[in-house]
CSV table of C-alpha atoms in Angstrom, one decimal:
chain,number,residue,atom,x,y,z
A,1,MET,CA,-56.1,47.0,2.3
A,2,LYS,CA,-57.0,47.0,-1.3
A,3,GLN,CA,-57.4,43.7,-3.2
A,4,LEU,CA,-55.8,43.7,-6.6
A,5,VAL,CA,-55.2,41.3,-9.4
A,6,ALA,CA,-52.3,41.6,-11.8
A,7,ILE,CA,-52.5,40.0,-15.2
A,8,VAL,CA,-49.4,38.8,-16.9
A,9,GLY,CA,-50.0,39.8,-20.5
A,10,THR,CA,-47.9,37.0,-22.1
A,11,SER,CA,-47.7,33.3,-22.1
A,12,ALA,CA,-43.9,33.3,-22.2
A,13,ARG,CA,-42.3,31.2,-19.5
A,14,HIS,CA,-39.6,33.8,-18.8
A,15,SER,CA,-41.0,37.3,-18.9
A,16,THR,CA,-39.7,40.6,-17.5
A,17,ASN,CA,-43.4,41.7,-17.4
A,18,ARG,CA,-44.1,38.9,-14.9
A,19,MET,CA,-41.0,39.9,-13.0
A,20,LEU,CA,-42.2,43.5,-12.8
A,21,LEU,CA,-45.6,42.4,-11.4
A,22,GLN,CA,-43.9,40.1,-8.9
A,23,TYR,CA,-41.8,43.1,-7.8
A,24,LEU,CA,-45.0,45.2,-7.4
A,25,LYS,CA,-46.5,42.4,-5.3
A,26,LYS,CA,-43.5,42.3,-3.0
A,27,ARG,CA,-42.8,46.0,-2.8
A,28,TYR,CA,-46.4,47.0,-2.0
A,29,VAL,CA,-47.3,44.1,0.2
A,30,HIS,CA,-48.3,46.4,3.1
A,31,GLN,CA,-50.5,48.6,0.8
A,32,ALA,CA,-52.3,46.0,-1.3
A,33,ASP,CA,-52.9,42.3,-1.6
A,34,ILE,CA,-51.9,41.6,-5.2
A,35,GLU,CA,-52.8,38.2,-6.8
A,36,ILE,CA,-50.9,37.5,-10.0
A,37,LEU,CA,-53.0,35.8,-12.8
A,38,GLU,CA,-51.6,33.9,-15.7
A,39,ILE,CA,-53.2,33.8,-19.2
A,40,ALA,CA,-51.0,30.9,-20.4
A,41,GLY,CA,-53.3,27.9,-21.2
A,42,LEU,CA,-56.2,29.9,-22.4
A,43,PRO,CA,-57.3,28.9,-25.9
A,44,ILE,CA,-57.5,31.5,-28.7
A,45,PHE,CA,-60.8,33.2,-28.6
A,46,LYS,CA,-63.5,31.8,-30.9
A,47,LYS,CA,-67.2,32.4,-30.9
A,48,THR,CA,-69.5,29.4,-30.6
A,49,THR,CA,-73.2,28.7,-30.8
A,50,THR,CA,-73.3,27.8,-27.1
A,51,ARG,CA,-71.3,30.9,-26.0
A,52,GLU,CA,-69.2,28.6,-23.9
A,53,ILE,CA,-66.4,30.3,-21.9
A,54,PRO,CA,-63.3,28.4,-20.8
A,55,GLN,CA,-63.2,27.7,-17.1
A,56,GLN,CA,-59.9,29.6,-16.7
A,57,ALA,CA,-61.5,32.7,-18.2
A,58,GLN,CA,-64.5,32.4,-15.9
A,59,GLN,CA,-62.2,32.1,-12.9
A,60,MET,CA,-60.3,35.1,-14.0
A,61,ALA,CA,-63.5,37.1,-14.4
A,62,GLU,CA,-64.7,36.2,-10.9
A,63,LYS,CA,-61.4,37.4,-9.5
A,64,ILE,CA,-61.5,40.6,-11.4
A,65,THR,CA,-65.1,41.3,-10.3
A,66,GLN,CA,-64.2,40.8,-6.7
A,67,ALA,CA,-61.0,42.9,-6.9
A,68,ASP,CA,-60.8,46.6,-6.2
A,69,GLY,CA,-58.6,47.1,-9.2
A,70,VAL,CA,-56.5,45.4,-11.9
A,71,ILE,CA,-52.9,45.8,-13.0
A,72,ILE,CA,-52.0,44.6,-16.5
A,73,GLY,CA,-48.4,44.0,-17.5
A,74,THR,CA,-48.0,44.0,-21.3
A,75,PRO,CA,-45.0,43.3,-23.5
A,76,GLU,CA,-44.9,44.7,-27.1
A,77,TYR,CA,-44.7,42.4,-30.1
A,78,ASP,CA,-44.3,44.1,-33.4
A,79,HIS,CA,-45.5,47.4,-32.0
A,80,ALA,CA,-48.7,45.9,-30.7
A,81,VAL,CA,-50.3,44.1,-27.8
A,82,PRO,CA,-49.6,40.3,-27.8
A,83,ALA,CA,-52.3,38.2,-29.5
A,84,ILE,CA,-52.7,36.1,-26.4
A,85,LEU,CA,-53.6,39.1,-24.3
A,86,LEU,CA,-56.1,40.3,-27.0
A,87,SER,CA,-57.6,36.9,-27.0
A,88,THR,CA,-57.9,36.9,-23.2
A,89,LEU,CA,-59.7,40.3,-23.2
A,90,ALA,CA,-62.0,38.9,-25.9
A,91,TRP,CA,-63.0,36.0,-23.6
A,92,LEU,CA,-63.4,38.5,-20.7
A,93,SER,CA,-66.0,40.4,-22.7
A,94,TYR,CA,-67.9,37.5,-24.2
A,95,GLY,CA,-71.1,37.3,-22.2
A,96,ILE,CA,-69.2,38.4,-19.1
A,97,HIS,CA,-68.1,41.9,-18.3
A,98,PRO,CA,-65.8,42.0,-15.3
A,99,PHE,CA,-64.0,45.1,-16.5
A,100,LEU,CA,-67.1,47.3,-16.6
A,101,ASP,CA,-66.2,50.4,-14.5
A,102,LYS,CA,-63.2,48.5,-13.1
A,103,SER,CA,-60.1,50.6,-12.3
A,104,VAL,CA,-57.0,49.5,-14.3
A,105,MET,CA,-53.3,50.4,-14.2
A,106,ILE,CA,-51.1,49.4,-17.1
A,107,THR,CA,-47.4,48.6,-16.7
A,108,ASP,CA,-45.0,47.3,-19.4
A,109,ALA,CA,-41.5,46.0,-19.8
A,110,SER,CA,-39.6,45.7,-23.0
A,111,TYR,CA,-36.1,44.6,-24.0
A,112,GLY,CA,-35.7,47.8,-26.1
A,113,ASN,CA,-35.0,51.3,-25.0
A,114,LEU,CA,-38.4,52.8,-25.3
A,115,GLY,CA,-40.5,50.3,-23.4
A,116,ALA,CA,-43.7,48.9,-24.8
A,117,SER,CA,-45.1,52.4,-25.4
A,118,ARG,CA,-47.1,51.5,-28.5
A,119,ALA,CA,-48.7,48.4,-26.9
A,120,HIS,CA,-49.4,50.5,-23.9
A,121,ALA,CA,-51.4,53.1,-26.0
A,122,GLN,CA,-53.2,50.3,-27.9
A,123,LEU,CA,-54.2,48.5,-24.7
A,124,ARG,CA,-55.7,51.8,-23.3
A,125,GLN,CA,-57.8,52.0,-26.4
A,126,ILE,CA,-58.9,48.4,-26.2
A,127,LEU,CA,-59.9,48.7,-22.5
A,128,ASP,CA,-62.0,51.7,-23.3
A,129,ALA,CA,-63.9,49.8,-26.0
A,130,PRO,CA,-67.7,49.5,-25.4
A,131,GLU,CA,-67.4,45.7,-24.7
A,132,LEU,CA,-65.0,46.3,-21.8
A,133,LYS,CA,-65.6,49.9,-20.5
A,134,ALA,CA,-62.8,49.8,-17.9
A,135,ARG,CA,-61.5,52.9,-16.1
A,136,ILE,CA,-57.8,53.3,-16.9
A,137,LEU,CA,-55.6,55.4,-14.6
A,138,PRO,CA,-55.3,58.6,-16.7
A,139,SER,CA,-52.1,60.3,-17.9
A,140,SER,CA,-49.9,57.8,-16.2
A,141,GLU,CA,-47.7,55.0,-17.6
A,142,PHE,CA,-44.8,53.0,-16.5
A,143,LEU,CA,-42.5,52.1,-19.3
A,144,LEU,CA,-39.6,49.8,-18.4
A,145,GLY,CA,-37.0,49.7,-21.1
A,146,ASN,CA,-33.9,47.5,-21.3
A,147,SER,CA,-35.8,45.2,-19.0
A,148,LEU,CA,-33.3,42.3,-19.2
A,149,GLN,CA,-30.9,44.5,-17.3
A,150,ALA,CA,-33.4,46.2,-15.0
A,151,PHE,CA,-33.5,43.7,-12.1
A,152,ASP,CA,-31.0,42.5,-9.7
A,153,GLU,CA,-30.6,38.9,-8.5
A,154,ARG,CA,-33.4,39.3,-5.9
A,155,GLY,CA,-35.8,40.5,-8.6
A,156,ASP,CA,-35.7,44.1,-7.5
A,157,LEU,CA,-35.5,47.1,-9.8
A,158,ILE,CA,-32.0,48.5,-9.9
A,159,ASP,CA,-32.7,52.0,-11.2
A,160,GLN,CA,-33.9,54.1,-8.2
A,161,THR,CA,-35.3,56.7,-10.5
A,162,LYS,CA,-37.6,54.1,-11.9
A,163,VAL,CA,-38.4,52.8,-8.4
A,164,ALA,CA,-39.4,56.4,-7.3
A,165,GLN,CA,-41.6,56.7,-10.5
A,166,LEU,CA,-43.3,53.4,-9.8
A,167,ASP,CA,-43.9,54.4,-6.2
A,168,GLY,CA,-45.6,57.5,-7.3
A,169,LEU,CA,-47.7,55.8,-9.9
A,170,PHE,CA,-48.8,53.1,-7.5
A,171,ALA,CA,-49.8,55.7,-4.9
A,172,ASP,CA,-51.8,57.5,-7.6
A,173,PHE,CA,-53.5,54.2,-8.5
A,174,LEU,CA,-54.5,53.7,-4.8
A,175,ALA,CA,-55.9,57.2,-4.8
A,176,PHE,CA,-57.7,56.5,-8.1
A,177,LEU,CA,-59.3,53.5,-6.6
A,178,GLU,CA,-60.7,55.6,-3.8
A,179,ILE,CA,-62.1,58.1,-6.2
A,180,ALA,CA,-63.5,55.4,-8.5
A,181,GLN,CA,-65.6,54.0,-5.6
A,182,GLN,CA,-67.5,57.3,-5.6
A,183,LEU,CA,-68.1,57.2,-9.4
A,184,ASN,CA,-70.5,54.3,-9.5
A,185,HIS,CA,-73.8,56.3,-9.8
A,186,ALA,CA,-74.1,55.4,-13.4
A,187,HIS,CA,-72.9,51.8,-13.1
A,188,GLN,CA,-76.3,50.2,-13.5
A,189,ALA,CA,-77.0,52.4,-16.5
A,190,ASN,CA,-73.6,51.6,-18.0
A,191,GLU,CA,-74.3,47.9,-17.5
A,192,THR,CA,-77.6,48.1,-19.3
A,193,GLU,CA,-76.1,50.1,-22.1
A,194,LEU,CA,-73.2,47.6,-22.5
A,195,ARG,CA,-75.6,44.7,-22.7
A,196,GLN,CA,-77.7,46.5,-25.3
A,197,PHE,CA,-74.6,47.2,-27.3
A,198,VAL,CA,-73.6,43.6,-27.2
A,199,GLN,CA,-77.0,42.3,-28.2
A,200,GLN,CA,-77.2,44.8,-31.2
A,201,ASN,CA,-73.7,43.8,-32.4
A,202,ASP,CA,-73.8,40.1,-31.6
A,203,ASP,CA,-73.3,37.6,-34.4
A,204,SER,CA,-72.6,34.6,-32.1
A,205,PRO,CA,-75.0,32.1,-33.8
A,206,ARG,CA,-72.5,31.7,-36.6
A,207,GLU,CA,-69.7,29.6,-35.2
A,208,GLY,CA,-66.1,30.7,-35.7
A,209,VAL,CA,-66.8,34.2,-36.8
């Protein structure tokens, strides 16, 4: 059974993105062990002379490293990824690199009709950045619009068309994990290249940059 972590991309106490990840955890319990990680409580990212990383971020990094893959549920604020999620990813690429060659699936839920499509696209671009270098499930996205009306009283998705789509995407992600395990021949070289890139572009001696 695959070991996955699912990151709630918001600090909001009541979030339909969290509900969606909880639904995944429940629906696919016999296919994967999914641990939900919260980013609430992490301070806003700030470079320091000591390169100190919050304990919460270190613990998240350890769980991501140990997991077979990661699911990130993001809302969309003003057509963009929430600042708290951007800050979290900054911590998770500051002297630590748990996303390097890590397989990632993105889901999103939005109160509007279109889902968080712009945030979804932006998050793909960020995860592909040199400091992160994740492997994102290609050509696949799960956009849950009108999310306030999307769940029943048990927390299950009501729209069976959406359920079928999610089932297919999750099956694709499990297959993607198997393929990704065979694509690690360049992992050591990627790690060396990433560290060289960070060293060449690091301005950490100046606090608060």
